Short mmCIF file of C-alpha atoms and ligand atoms in Angstrom, two decimals:
data_model
loop_
_atom_site.label_atom_id
_atom_site.label_comp_id
_atom_site.label_asym_id
_atom_site.label_seq_id
_atom_site.Cartn_x
_atom_site.Cartn_y
_atom_site.Cartn_z
CA MET M 1 5.52 -2.26 4.36
CA HIS M 2 2.81 -4.63 3.23
CA PHE M 3 3.83 -7.89 1.64
CA LEU M 4 0.29 -8.82 0.61
CA SER M 5 -1.72 -7.26 -2.22
CA ASP M 6 -4.20 -4.58 -1.16
CA ALA M 7 -7.07 -6.95 -1.93
CA LEU M 8 -5.64 -9.75 0.24
CA GLU M 9 -4.76 -7.29 3.00
CA LYS M 10 -8.36 -6.09 3.00
CA TYR M 11 -9.72 -9.65 3.01
CA VAL M 12 -7.43 -10.66 5.90
CA THR M 13 -8.49 -7.67 7.98
CA GLU M 14 -12.19 -8.24 7.22
CA HIS M 15 -11.86 -11.79 8.54
CA THR M 16 -10.10 -10.76 11.73
CA GLU M 17 -11.67 -9.49 14.97
CA LYS M 18 -12.78 -5.90 14.57
CA GLU M 19 -10.72 -3.06 15.98
CA PRO M 20 -12.00 -1.77 19.34
CA GLU M 21 -13.43 1.78 19.10
CA LEU M 22 -10.88 3.20 21.57
CA LEU M 23 -7.99 1.92 19.46
CA LYS M 24 -9.55 3.45 16.31
CA GLU M 25 -9.65 6.75 18.17
CA LEU M 26 -6.03 6.33 19.35
CA ASP M 27 -4.96 5.62 15.74
CA ARG M 28 -6.81 8.70 14.44
CA GLU M 29 -5.35 11.00 17.10
CA THR M 30 -1.84 9.62 16.52
CA ASN M 31 -2.19 10.38 12.81
CA LEU M 32 -3.36 13.91 13.55
CA LYS M 33 -0.88 14.87 16.26
CA VAL M 34 2.20 12.66 16.36
CA LEU M 35 5.20 12.27 14.07
CA ARG M 36 5.70 9.01 12.17
CA PRO M 37 2.22 7.50 12.76
CA ARG M 38 3.12 4.53 10.58
CA MET M 39 4.98 3.09 13.57
CA LEU M 40 1.68 2.31 15.29
CA SER M 41 0.79 -1.41 15.17
CA GLY M 42 -2.74 -0.87 13.78
CA HIS M 43 -5.85 -3.00 13.44
CA PHE M 44 -4.51 -6.32 12.12
CA GLN M 45 -1.22 -6.53 14.02
CA GLY M 46 -2.96 -5.22 17.12
CA ARG M 47 -5.43 -8.13 17.03
CA VAL M 48 -2.49 -10.52 16.54
CA LEU M 49 -0.79 -9.12 19.65
CA SER M 50 -4.04 -9.31 21.59
CA ILE M 51 -4.71 -12.97 20.76
CA LEU M 52 -1.08 -13.98 21.41
CA SER M 53 -1.25 -12.29 24.79
CA LYS M 54 -4.57 -14.00 25.60
CA LEU M 55 -3.08 -17.39 24.64
CA THR M 56 -0.04 -16.74 26.85
CA SER M 57 -2.12 -15.31 29.72
CA PRO M 58 0.90 -13.45 31.14
CA LYS M 59 1.31 -12.22 34.68
CA THR M 60 4.06 -9.83 33.63
CA ILE M 61 4.63 -8.19 30.26
CA LEU M 62 7.47 -5.94 29.16
CA GLU M 63 7.06 -3.69 26.15
CA ILE M 64 10.12 -1.93 24.72
CA GLY M 65 8.88 0.99 22.58
CA THR M 66 5.47 2.30 23.71
CA TYR M 67 5.01 5.06 21.10
CA THR M 68 1.36 6.20 21.53
CA GLY M 69 0.28 3.11 23.48
CA TYR M 70 -1.58 1.14 20.82
CA SER M 71 0.31 -2.14 21.20
CA ALA M 72 0.46 -1.80 25.00
CA ILE M 73 -3.35 -1.77 25.21
CA CYS M 74 -3.59 -4.77 22.83
CA LEU M 75 -1.10 -6.75 24.96
CA ALA M 76 -2.80 -5.70 28.22
CA GLU M 77 -6.00 -7.38 26.98
CA GLY M 78 -4.40 -10.76 27.72
CA LEU M 79 -2.99 -9.97 31.19
CA LYS M 80 -4.00 -12.10 34.14
CA LYS M 81 -6.36 -10.24 36.50
CA ASP M 82 -3.53 -9.25 38.83
CA GLY M 83 -0.99 -8.95 36.00
CA LEU M 84 1.19 -5.97 35.17
CA LEU M 85 2.55 -4.53 31.92
CA HIS M 86 5.75 -2.46 32.03
CA THR M 87 6.22 -0.26 28.98
CA ILE M 88 9.26 1.88 28.14
CA ASP M 89 9.76 4.75 25.72
CA ILE M 90 12.61 7.21 25.39
CA ASN M 91 10.40 10.02 24.05
CA GLU M 92 9.01 12.00 26.96
CA GLU M 93 6.69 14.00 24.69
CA LEU M 94 4.53 10.88 24.29
CA GLN M 95 3.92 10.37 28.00
CA ASP M 96 0.68 12.37 28.38
CA PHE M 97 -0.78 10.94 25.19
CA GLN M 98 -0.10 7.38 26.39
CA LYS M 99 -1.48 8.11 29.84
CA LYS M 100 -4.73 9.50 28.48
CA TYR M 101 -5.40 6.34 26.47
CA PHE M 102 -4.27 3.95 29.22
CA GLU M 103 -6.80 5.63 31.49
CA LYS M 104 -9.58 5.38 28.90
CA SER M 105 -8.72 1.72 28.27
CA GLY M 106 -9.48 0.66 31.83
CA TYR M 107 -6.02 -0.93 32.17
CA SER M 108 -4.23 2.07 33.70
CA ASN M 109 -3.81 0.33 37.07
CA GLN M 110 -2.12 -2.58 35.30
CA ILE M 111 0.21 -0.52 33.10
CA LYS M 112 3.44 1.05 34.36
CA GLN M 113 4.93 3.66 32.06
CA TYR M 114 8.67 4.37 32.06
CA THR M 115 10.30 7.24 30.21
CA GLY M 116 13.96 6.80 29.34
CA ASP M 117 16.39 4.62 27.46
CA ALA M 118 15.30 0.98 27.68
CA LEU M 119 18.96 -0.01 28.01
CA ASP M 120 19.04 1.82 31.37
CA ILE M 121 15.56 0.89 32.56
CA ILE M 122 15.41 -2.88 31.89
CA PRO M 123 18.28 -3.65 34.31
CA ILE M 124 16.47 -1.91 37.19
CA LEU M 125 13.17 -3.77 36.75
CA GLU M 126 13.08 -6.31 39.54
CA THR M 127 10.75 -8.83 37.97
CA ASN M 128 10.64 -11.76 35.56
CA PHE M 129 8.60 -11.69 32.38
CA ASP M 130 6.12 -14.03 30.68
CA LEU M 131 5.81 -11.93 27.53
CA VAL M 132 8.13 -9.34 26.01
CA PHE M 133 7.42 -7.20 22.95
CA ILE M 134 10.59 -5.70 21.43
CA ASP M 135 9.63 -2.76 19.19
CA ALA M 136 12.07 0.13 19.79
CA ASP M 137 15.28 1.15 17.98
CA LYS M 138 16.44 -1.72 15.75
CA PRO M 139 20.22 -1.45 16.42
CA ASN M 140 19.56 -2.32 20.08
CA TYR M 141 17.30 -5.37 19.54
CA SER M 142 20.19 -7.70 20.26
CA ALA M 143 21.13 -5.83 23.45
CA TYR M 144 17.48 -5.91 24.59
CA PHE M 145 17.39 -9.66 24.03
CA ASP M 146 20.55 -10.09 26.11
CA LEU M 147 19.04 -8.00 28.91
CA ILE M 148 15.75 -9.90 29.08
CA ILE M 149 16.65 -13.51 28.34
CA GLY M 150 17.82 -14.18 31.88
CA LYS M 151 14.58 -12.68 33.23
CA MET M 152 12.19 -14.77 31.13
CA ASN M 153 10.00 -17.35 32.81
CA SER M 154 10.21 -20.78 31.22
CA GLY M 155 7.59 -21.09 28.46
CA GLY M 156 7.57 -17.32 28.08
CA LEU M 157 7.24 -15.57 24.75
CA ILE M 158 9.46 -12.93 23.17
CA LEU M 159 7.93 -11.06 20.23
CA SER M 160 10.20 -8.99 17.99
CA ASP M 161 8.65 -6.57 15.49
CA ASN M 162 9.70 -5.25 12.07
CA VAL M 163 12.20 -8.06 11.57
CA LEU M 164 11.74 -8.07 7.76
CA TRP M 165 12.32 -4.29 7.62
CA SER M 166 10.25 -3.65 4.48
CA GLY M 167 11.95 -6.61 2.81
CA LYS M 168 15.41 -5.04 3.08
CA VAL M 169 16.73 -8.17 4.84
CA VAL M 170 16.90 -9.93 1.46
CA GLU M 171 18.19 -6.98 -0.59
CA PRO M 172 21.86 -6.06 -1.16
CA LEU M 173 23.11 -4.38 2.02
CA ASP M 174 23.98 -0.68 1.93
CA ASP M 175 26.98 -0.05 4.26
CA LYS M 176 25.30 2.97 5.82
CA ASP M 177 22.10 1.10 6.64
CA LYS M 178 22.65 0.25 10.30
CA ASN M 179 19.05 -0.86 10.89
CA THR M 180 19.07 -3.60 8.28
CA GLU M 181 22.52 -4.77 9.35
CA ALA M 182 21.36 -4.99 12.97
CA LEU M 183 18.21 -6.89 12.06
CA LEU M 184 20.15 -9.39 9.92
CA ASP M 185 22.42 -10.13 12.91
CA TYR M 186 19.46 -10.25 15.27
CA ASN M 187 17.39 -12.65 13.16
CA LYS M 188 20.40 -14.97 12.89
CA LYS M 189 21.03 -14.75 16.62
CA LEU M 190 17.43 -15.74 17.49
CA LYS M 191 17.55 -18.67 15.08
CA GLU M 192 20.83 -19.94 16.61
CA ASP M 193 20.22 -19.35 20.32
CA PRO M 194 19.41 -22.71 21.97
CA ARG M 195 17.49 -20.98 24.79
CA VAL M 196 14.62 -20.09 22.46
CA GLU M 197 12.48 -21.81 19.85
CA THR M 198 11.90 -19.27 17.07
CA VAL M 199 9.41 -18.83 14.23
CA LEU M 200 9.54 -15.72 12.04
CA LEU M 201 6.01 -14.90 10.98
CA PRO M 202 5.66 -12.81 7.79
CA ILE M 203 2.95 -10.71 9.44
CA ARG M 204 2.92 -7.03 8.44
CA ASP M 205 6.61 -5.97 8.59
CA GLY M 206 7.71 -9.33 10.11
CA LEU M 207 6.94 -10.47 13.67
CA THR M 208 9.12 -13.13 15.27
CA MET M 209 7.85 -15.40 18.03
CA SER M 210 10.53 -16.88 20.26
CA ARG M 211 9.38 -19.29 22.94
CA VAL M 212 11.71 -19.56 25.90
CA ILE M 213 12.63 -23.19 26.60
N1 SAH W 1 4.95 -0.42 19.94
C1 SAH W 1 4.34 0.72 19.27
C2 SAH W 1 5.27 1.37 18.27
C3 SAH W 1 6.66 1.67 18.79
S1 SAH W 1 7.55 2.75 17.71
C4 SAH W 1 3.10 0.25 18.54
O1 SAH W 1 3.12 -0.85 18.01
O2 SAH W 1 2.12 0.98 18.44
C5 SAH W 1 9.14 2.74 18.43
C6 SAH W 1 9.27 3.53 19.72
O3 SAH W 1 10.53 3.20 20.29
C7 SAH W 1 9.26 5.06 19.52
O4 SAH W 1 8.19 5.63 20.24
C8 SAH W 1 10.62 5.51 20.10
O5 SAH W 1 10.56 6.72 20.85
C9 SAH W 1 11.00 4.34 21.01
N2 SAH W 1 12.45 4.19 21.27
C10 SAH W 1 13.47 4.36 20.40
N3 SAH W 1 14.65 4.13 21.00
C11 SAH W 1 14.38 3.80 22.29
C12 SAH W 1 15.17 3.45 23.43
N4 SAH W 1 16.50 3.40 23.36
N5 SAH W 1 14.56 3.18 24.59
C13 SAH W 1 13.20 3.21 24.68
N6 SAH W 1 12.40 3.54 23.64
C14 SAH W 1 12.97 3.83 22.47
CA1 CA W 2 6.70 -1.90 15.16
#
């Protein structure tokens, strides 16, 4: 969902860092070969993730929801030299695709791929995090937050994607719509939790920044 007019969207993208060639290729191949390519972050949001990661300069990143690896590569751009990005996806069919692009990106020795349910994998990761990107199944956002909050380094950053859910968060709620219901609860929870300082940015489909106090 795009909240800006096409003309403004184009202007914004034209005045943003250009998309690296490898990520253009990853986007093209995702569109050709993978289901639901709209889930990929893409040029503008990818550059947002990259600059936020560079500003944070994280030693350890956790990504929940790798998909074809686009956002992982953007986030890896900001890692400290000896930093590590852990990325989890439940869909094992994506593993080879991700691996191929991580290798081409030059970050493969700094990226650890996990295949499985993030709810099972996060508890076995024996590390703290400086930056977390939550971008998997929406009904579990709140559970992911609960699993990571105790493992965040002070001053760390939690990014949560698609929090405006195509604008459905301000429309009348359909009882069967579990995603919107979950995101409404999640957005409220972030706002109220005293352990984080939260700003919801209306970027693309909504990207929340929560700084851990
Ligand atoms: N971060 C990617 C897009 C992620 S799309 C980008 O910006 O390019 C969401 C992904 O979450 C999908 O690939 C899906 O397989 C994964 N996912 C869904 N439920 C999950 C779960 N319980 N554990 C881990 N990954 C999950
Ligand atoms: Ca997303």
